[in-house]
Amino acid sequence: HAFTAPRSSLVAARAGTQPTRTTQLAAAPDDEPELFGGYTAKQRMREEIESPFRKVRLIFFGASTGSALLALYFSILNVAKAATGFSNDIPLDEAVSSTAINVVAVLACAAITWNDYQAGEKNLERIAQGGRLAKLVVSPATAPTKRRTLTEYRRGNRVAICVGGEQYVQTLARSLSADQRADENTLAAQIDAVDLVVVPALVDASGAVNDAGACWRSTTADEGDRNFDLERSANVIAFPRGAQAWETYLKQELETARSQGFDPVEKGLVIVVKKNGRVLRRLTGQPPWSSLVGTMEVADGSKFGMPGDDERYMAKALKGDGAL
């Protein structure tokens, strides 16, 4: 998906009035109406670009299936004629052999057609799910009134969506905001260093998305949590806004998690999104910060995949070496 950040309201600012902001965002004006099957023309075009010969295969093998069915019909008639002695034009064994060949042809062509069609539908759903992900809205913990789509984080940041129940979200808050080991907790700084934004999403058993911000702010220190302060992690935290859009996106993710035998509300689910807007990986439980942060630059390489990153990270490296 090509993500672009919306323009701010300059007219309102120049007039001295503040533009109003609401938690729920309306659909963008350029949203396309859904076509047959629930997918937009742009999504179908992208699927065709990714699999340019799928339609050709569907037409070819679909027509072959119809042709094989027609041949099978006449083969069955020949078997019936030969078996009843109505016609001696074709011997019975030859008619049976021809029928068996046509049965195999029908099954093979139909299976190829069906599998290719199903693969196309799965690809379309993946593309549509990626579009839903891009349109999700969050507000940074340091600026609660500000609204940003995940589109706006593209190229500049990676995003870790941490989905779970109340206990899961509060455990996450403590792990980032308190010293739980002998040394000082520097996880927030490490997360910030790899351009990662953490989005805790509070869900219940029905799949409803609740106020993660309120749950996060109500977290208190447990035994062993030293120097607990939510401000320590505020720079890397953003909270979901627009519950309906989040519920629509997370519905498929939660269903997939449950189908694999674990409860995402109790155990938790982590969805890591790369800088190019695509999902890098999915994890269960609390984020394994040490391995996740340590391997992020390799898993989502900073020097490839995004035009211009070579220059950007070369400049960062030179700056780190003390070069002017």
PDB file of N, CA and C in Angstrom, residues 7 20 27 31 56 60 80 121 140 146 148-149 158-159 163 196 224 239 243 263 265-266 269 294 296 308-309 317:
ATOM      1  N   ARG A   7      -2.814  16.081   5.271  1.00  0.00           N
ATOM      2  CA  ARG A   7      -2.372  17.446   5.555  1.00  0.00           C
ATOM      3  C   ARG A   7      -3.093  18.004   6.778  1.00  0.00           C
ATOM      4  N   THR A  20     -11.318  21.023  15.366  1.00  0.00           N
ATOM      5  CA  THR A  20     -11.841  20.031  16.308  1.00  0.00           C
ATOM      6  C   THR A  20     -11.296  18.670  15.954  1.00  0.00           C
ATOM      7  N   ALA A  27     -14.441   8.000   7.280  1.00  0.00           N
ATOM      8  CA  ALA A  27     -13.739   7.414   6.152  1.00  0.00           C
ATOM      9  C   ALA A  27     -13.121   8.506   5.306  1.00  0.00           C
ATOM     10  N   ASP A  31     -11.660   6.964  -0.208  1.00  0.00           N
ATOM     11  CA  ASP A  31     -12.006   5.560  -0.058  1.00  0.00           C
ATOM     12  C   ASP A  31     -12.888   5.132  -1.221  1.00  0.00           C
ATOM     13  N   VAL A  56      -5.688 -15.775 -16.320  1.00  0.00           N
ATOM     14  CA  VAL A  56      -5.462 -16.619 -17.497  1.00  0.00           C
ATOM     15  C   VAL A  56      -5.610 -18.089 -17.121  1.00  0.00           C
ATOM     16  N   PHE A  60      -8.416 -20.662 -18.485  1.00  0.00           N
ATOM     17  CA  PHE A  60      -7.964 -21.850 -19.211  1.00  0.00           C
ATOM     18  C   PHE A  60      -8.453 -23.134 -18.537  1.00  0.00           C
ATOM     19  N   ALA A  80     -22.986 -46.713 -21.665  1.00  0.00           N
ATOM     20  CA  ALA A  80     -24.350 -47.236 -21.540  1.00  0.00           C
ATOM     21  C   ALA A  80     -24.788 -47.951 -22.819  1.00  0.00           C
ATOM     22  N   GLU A 121      -8.457 -15.475  -3.480  1.00  0.00           N
ATOM     23  CA  GLU A 121      -9.282 -14.905  -2.420  1.00  0.00           C
ATOM     24  C   GLU A 121      -8.470 -14.652  -1.153  1.00  0.00           C
ATOM     25  N   PRO A 140      -0.329   9.263  20.566  1.00  0.00           N
ATOM     26  CA  PRO A 140       0.871   9.080  21.394  1.00  0.00           C
ATOM     27  C   PRO A 140       0.572   9.368  22.859  1.00  0.00           C
ATOM     28  N   LYS A 146      -3.606  14.234  20.143  1.00  0.00           N
ATOM     29  CA  LYS A 146      -3.140  14.086  18.763  1.00  0.00           C
ATOM     30  C   LYS A 146      -3.585  12.744  18.203  1.00  0.00           C
ATOM     31  N   ARG A 148      -2.926   9.987  14.980  1.00  0.00           N
ATOM     32  CA  ARG A 148      -2.069   9.593  13.864  1.00  0.00           C
ATOM     33  C   ARG A 148      -2.501   8.227  13.362  1.00  0.00           C
ATOM     34  N   THR A 149      -2.554   8.052  12.050  1.00  0.00           N
ATOM     35  CA  THR A 149      -2.788   6.727  11.496  1.00  0.00           C
ATOM     36  C   THR A 149      -1.460   5.983  11.455  1.00  0.00           C
ATOM     37  N   ARG A 158       8.825   1.529  13.272  1.00  0.00           N
ATOM     38  CA  ARG A 158       8.187   0.219  13.310  1.00  0.00           C
ATOM     39  C   ARG A 158       7.130   0.272  14.399  1.00  0.00           C
ATOM     40  N   VAL A 159       6.169  -0.629  14.361  1.00  0.00           N
ATOM     41  CA  VAL A 159       5.088  -0.623  15.346  1.00  0.00           C
ATOM     42  C   VAL A 159       4.913  -2.035  15.904  1.00  0.00           C
ATOM     43  N   VAL A 163      -1.614  -7.000  21.996  1.00  0.00           N
ATOM     44  CA  VAL A 163      -3.047  -7.212  22.217  1.00  0.00           C
ATOM     45  C   VAL A 163      -3.260  -8.168  23.380  1.00  0.00           C
ATOM     46  N   LEU A 196      10.996   1.904  17.335  1.00  0.00           N
ATOM     47  CA  LEU A 196       9.832   1.055  17.577  1.00  0.00           C
ATOM     48  C   LEU A 196       8.817   1.787  18.445  1.00  0.00           C
ATOM     49  N   GLY A 224       8.353  -5.809  43.983  1.00  0.00           N
ATOM     50  CA  GLY A 224       9.553  -5.987  43.167  1.00  0.00           C
ATOM     51  C   GLY A 224       9.699  -4.956  42.068  1.00  0.00           C
ATOM     52  N   PHE A 239      -1.689   4.847  22.074  1.00  0.00           N
ATOM     53  CA  PHE A 239      -2.898   4.100  22.396  1.00  0.00           C
ATOM     54  C   PHE A 239      -3.881   4.090  21.226  1.00  0.00           C
ATOM     55  N   ALA A 243     -12.450   2.546  18.162  1.00  0.00           N
ATOM     56  CA  ALA A 243     -12.587   1.132  18.537  1.00  0.00           C
ATOM     57  C   ALA A 243     -13.112   0.264  17.403  1.00  0.00           C
ATOM     58  N   ASP A 263      -5.502 -18.592  24.113  1.00  0.00           N
ATOM     59  CA  ASP A 263      -6.395 -17.475  24.389  1.00  0.00           C
ATOM     60  C   ASP A 263      -5.614 -16.162  24.284  1.00  0.00           C
ATOM     61  N   VAL A 265      -6.581 -13.155  24.776  1.00  0.00           N
ATOM     62  CA  VAL A 265      -6.929 -12.185  25.805  1.00  0.00           C
ATOM     63  C   VAL A 265      -6.092 -12.426  27.064  1.00  0.00           C
ATOM     64  N   GLU A 266      -5.953 -13.677  27.435  1.00  0.00           N
ATOM     65  CA  GLU A 266      -5.202 -14.013  28.649  1.00  0.00           C
ATOM     66  C   GLU A 266      -3.696 -14.041  28.379  1.00  0.00           C
ATOM     67  N   LEU A 269      -1.072 -11.280  22.411  1.00  0.00           N
ATOM     68  CA  LEU A 269      -0.636 -11.429  21.030  1.00  0.00           C
ATOM     69  C   LEU A 269       0.135 -10.179  20.627  1.00  0.00           C
ATOM     70  N   GLY A 294      17.112  -6.644  19.786  1.00  0.00           N
ATOM     71  CA  GLY A 294      18.449  -6.992  19.330  1.00  0.00           C
ATOM     72  C   GLY A 294      18.514  -7.421  17.872  1.00  0.00           C
ATOM     73  N   MET A 296      16.091  -6.538  15.519  1.00  0.00           N
ATOM     74  CA  MET A 296      15.177  -5.742  14.698  1.00  0.00           C
ATOM     75  C   MET A 296      15.854  -5.201  13.440  1.00  0.00           C
ATOM     76  N   GLY A 308      16.200   5.314  -0.157  1.00  0.00           N
ATOM     77  CA  GLY A 308      16.796   6.420   0.582  1.00  0.00           C
ATOM     78  C   GLY A 308      17.337   6.046   1.935  1.00  0.00           C
ATOM     79  N   ASP A 309      17.088   4.812   2.399  1.00  0.00           N
ATOM     80  CA  ASP A 309      17.550   4.426   3.726  1.00  0.00           C
ATOM     81  C   ASP A 309      19.065   4.295   3.803  1.00  0.00           C
ATOM     82  N   ALA A 317      25.312   6.737  11.067  1.00  0.00           N
ATOM     83  CA  ALA A 317      26.540   6.057  11.485  1.00  0.00           C
ATOM     84  C   ALA A 317      27.702   7.036  11.585  1.00  0.00           C
TER      85      ALA A 317
END
